[in-house]
Amino acid sequence: MVAVIKTSSSIRGILNYNENKVIIGKAECISAVNYPLELEKLSFTSKLNRFIKLAQLNTNAKRNTVHISLNFDSSENHSKEKMAEIADTYMEKLGFGRQPYLVYQHYDAGHPHCHIVTNNIQRDGKRIDLHLLGIRKSEPARKEIEEMFGLVKAEGRKPKEQFSLNPIDVGRVQYGKVESKKAINSVLNKVLFDYKYSSLPELNAVLNLYNVHADRGSEDSRVFKNNGLLYKILEIDSKPVGIPIKASDFYSKPTLKFLEERFKINATKKELHERHVRSIIRETFINETFKSLEELAEKLKKQSITTILRKSKDGQLYGITFVDHKTKCVFNGSSLGKQYSAKGILERCELNVNQHEKHYQKSKIFFPENIQNVEVNQLKINPIDILLHVDNTIDYVPKQFKQKKKRRIKRGI
């Protein structure tokens, strides 16, 4: 068993994520512990209010939400009752046995797993310490539970046998298939907290991959003047479809003010990964040959980098954005340096093509295309001329092989 613990300050967002999975049939709430009503009688609001009332007892706690996933080996097939029992035992050993918590069994990955939603504010307003919770309590609890329930042990396995914890399954939003608000919210819960973006265009570079767009409206619109933000669903041709939804209507409240705070936090985090992205792009130019920006994008895609080319209505390239899915970082090309901007990348692509053509033309002189099955005396180029041919170039000569000039000694008259 593998336990993954994440903390947050948004109980709405975490709860909404799990409930949306239930709505689309990819999860099921199998247990509600320390709630006054039975699971079947609990509405979304009653689930949420239980956590909010406890959180209000300690407003000084910056992170009051705990989101845990318990992941089992793909060979294990646990019933709902057994999975709920494992979750109860784990929470008791973790020190959360008296806290309200919800257990959701998910069906969106290649291995059995469940999610547990709770908070760390107790009835007396004191908080449960989250510092090094994984090392102090989760790891010992995991080992004990593996023995108690006869689970496949995660420790001591070979690298190839390690659990493969799949990322949250978020697909492209298709208008009309799922309620717009729920579909957009599912994408926002994944992108807003996982990816590192430092501007609205960078955020949209990722959201657009899922057919979602964050829009401030035109500068003369009421939305823009009031610092509002709308979220829209995009069609295949990137045109908006359906009715836009205000940011304040979502449970996680992904408003412009919220995003501006994320911009500041992410700007610092991204600095650690700039060199990684630059080196991949640089090595691609060195090791690969391509004739267009689209071919470059295909090469970078193999390195888990999505390239977004921003073009005007008449097809002119004016911007380029790189989304690195390994580090979850989004970079506007110009922020990486001039040579990584749209203009810089375009110039390097043209240089790449010119070098390729120059090499091709030069090779044709020595290796004509019709050289196969042709006798030497039938070639227009004399083989002797080829052997004696000297390029008119300036070659580099190592210093140690250069003949030293003799100094002329002036003699007195």
PDB file of C-alpha atoms in Angstrom, residues 6 10-31 44 47 51 65-70 101-108 113-118 168 182 185-186 189-190 251:
ATOM      1  CA  LYS A   6      -1.616  16.493   0.635  1.00  0.00           C
ATOM      2  CA  SER A  10      -9.538  24.942   0.338  1.00  0.00           C
ATOM      3  CA  ILE A  11     -11.900  22.287   1.640  1.00  0.00           C
ATOM      4  CA  ARG A  12     -14.427  23.317  -1.019  1.00  0.00           C
ATOM      5  CA  GLY A  13     -12.059  22.516  -3.862  1.00  0.00           C
ATOM      6  CA  ILE A  14     -11.033  19.104  -2.509  1.00  0.00           C
ATOM      7  CA  LEU A  15     -14.577  18.049  -1.663  1.00  0.00           C
ATOM      8  CA  ASN A  16     -15.883  19.318  -4.970  1.00  0.00           C
ATOM      9  CA  TYR A  17     -13.227  17.346  -6.858  1.00  0.00           C
ATOM     10  CA  ASN A  18     -14.305  14.052  -5.263  1.00  0.00           C
ATOM     11  CA  GLU A  19     -18.026  14.786  -5.596  1.00  0.00           C
ATOM     12  CA  ASN A  20     -17.584  15.563  -9.303  1.00  0.00           C
ATOM     13  CA  LYS A  21     -15.952  12.168  -9.730  1.00  0.00           C
ATOM     14  CA  VAL A  22     -19.068  10.630  -8.184  1.00  0.00           C
ATOM     15  CA  ILE A  23     -21.354  12.544 -10.544  1.00  0.00           C
ATOM     16  CA  ILE A  24     -19.539  11.352 -13.675  1.00  0.00           C
ATOM     17  CA  GLY A  25     -19.428   7.764 -12.415  1.00  0.00           C
ATOM     18  CA  LYS A  26     -15.702   7.531 -11.700  1.00  0.00           C
ATOM     19  CA  ALA A  27     -15.956   7.411  -7.900  1.00  0.00           C
ATOM     20  CA  GLU A  28     -18.298   6.481  -5.057  1.00  0.00           C
ATOM     21  CA  CYS A  29     -18.523   7.799  -1.515  1.00  0.00           C
ATOM     22  CA  ILE A  30     -18.350   4.610   0.548  1.00  0.00           C
ATOM     23  CA  SER A  31     -18.045   5.995   4.083  1.00  0.00           C
ATOM     24  CA  PHE A  44     -23.010  18.152  -0.496  1.00  0.00           C
ATOM     25  CA  LYS A  47     -20.748  17.353   4.094  1.00  0.00           C
ATOM     26  CA  PHE A  51     -15.717  20.806   7.893  1.00  0.00           C
ATOM     27  CA  THR A  65      -7.638  20.524   4.899  1.00  0.00           C
ATOM     28  CA  VAL A  66      -6.087  17.076   4.502  1.00  0.00           C
ATOM     29  CA  HIS A  67      -6.502  15.025   1.310  1.00  0.00           C
ATOM     30  CA  ILE A  68      -5.148  11.456   1.482  1.00  0.00           C
ATOM     31  CA  SER A  69      -5.051   8.738  -1.158  1.00  0.00           C
ATOM     32  CA  LEU A  70      -4.475   5.084  -0.251  1.00  0.00           C
ATOM     33  CA  TYR A 101     -13.854  12.318   7.256  1.00  0.00           C
ATOM     34  CA  LEU A 102     -15.249  11.027   3.980  1.00  0.00           C
ATOM     35  CA  VAL A 103     -13.912   8.027   2.052  1.00  0.00           C
ATOM     36  CA  TYR A 104     -14.269   7.900  -1.743  1.00  0.00           C
ATOM     37  CA  GLN A 105     -13.420   4.829  -3.778  1.00  0.00           C
ATOM     38  CA  HIS A 106     -12.144   5.913  -7.227  1.00  0.00           C
ATOM     39  CA  TYR A 107     -12.299   3.944 -10.469  1.00  0.00           C
ATOM     40  CA  ASP A 108     -10.208   6.202 -12.745  1.00  0.00           C
ATOM     41  CA  HIS A 113      -7.349   3.290  -4.589  1.00  0.00           C
ATOM     42  CA  CYS A 114      -9.452   5.508  -2.363  1.00  0.00           C
ATOM     43  CA  HIS A 115      -9.387   9.174  -1.329  1.00  0.00           C
ATOM     44  CA  ILE A 116      -9.992  10.445   2.198  1.00  0.00           C
ATOM     45  CA  VAL A 117     -11.121  14.024   2.857  1.00  0.00           C
ATOM     46  CA  THR A 118     -10.825  15.527   6.350  1.00  0.00           C
ATOM     47  CA  ILE A 168      -5.802  12.522 -12.072  1.00  0.00           C
ATOM     48  CA  LYS A 182     -18.996  20.564 -13.542  1.00  0.00           C
ATOM     49  CA  ASN A 185     -14.555  22.709 -12.459  1.00  0.00           C
ATOM     50  CA  SER A 186     -12.981  19.274 -12.942  1.00  0.00           C
ATOM     51  CA  ASN A 189      -9.185  21.481  -9.820  1.00  0.00           C
ATOM     52  CA  LYS A 190      -6.440  19.695 -11.741  1.00  0.00           C
ATOM     53  CA  TYR A 251     -16.619  26.325  -5.134  1.00  0.00           C
TER      54      TYR A 251
END
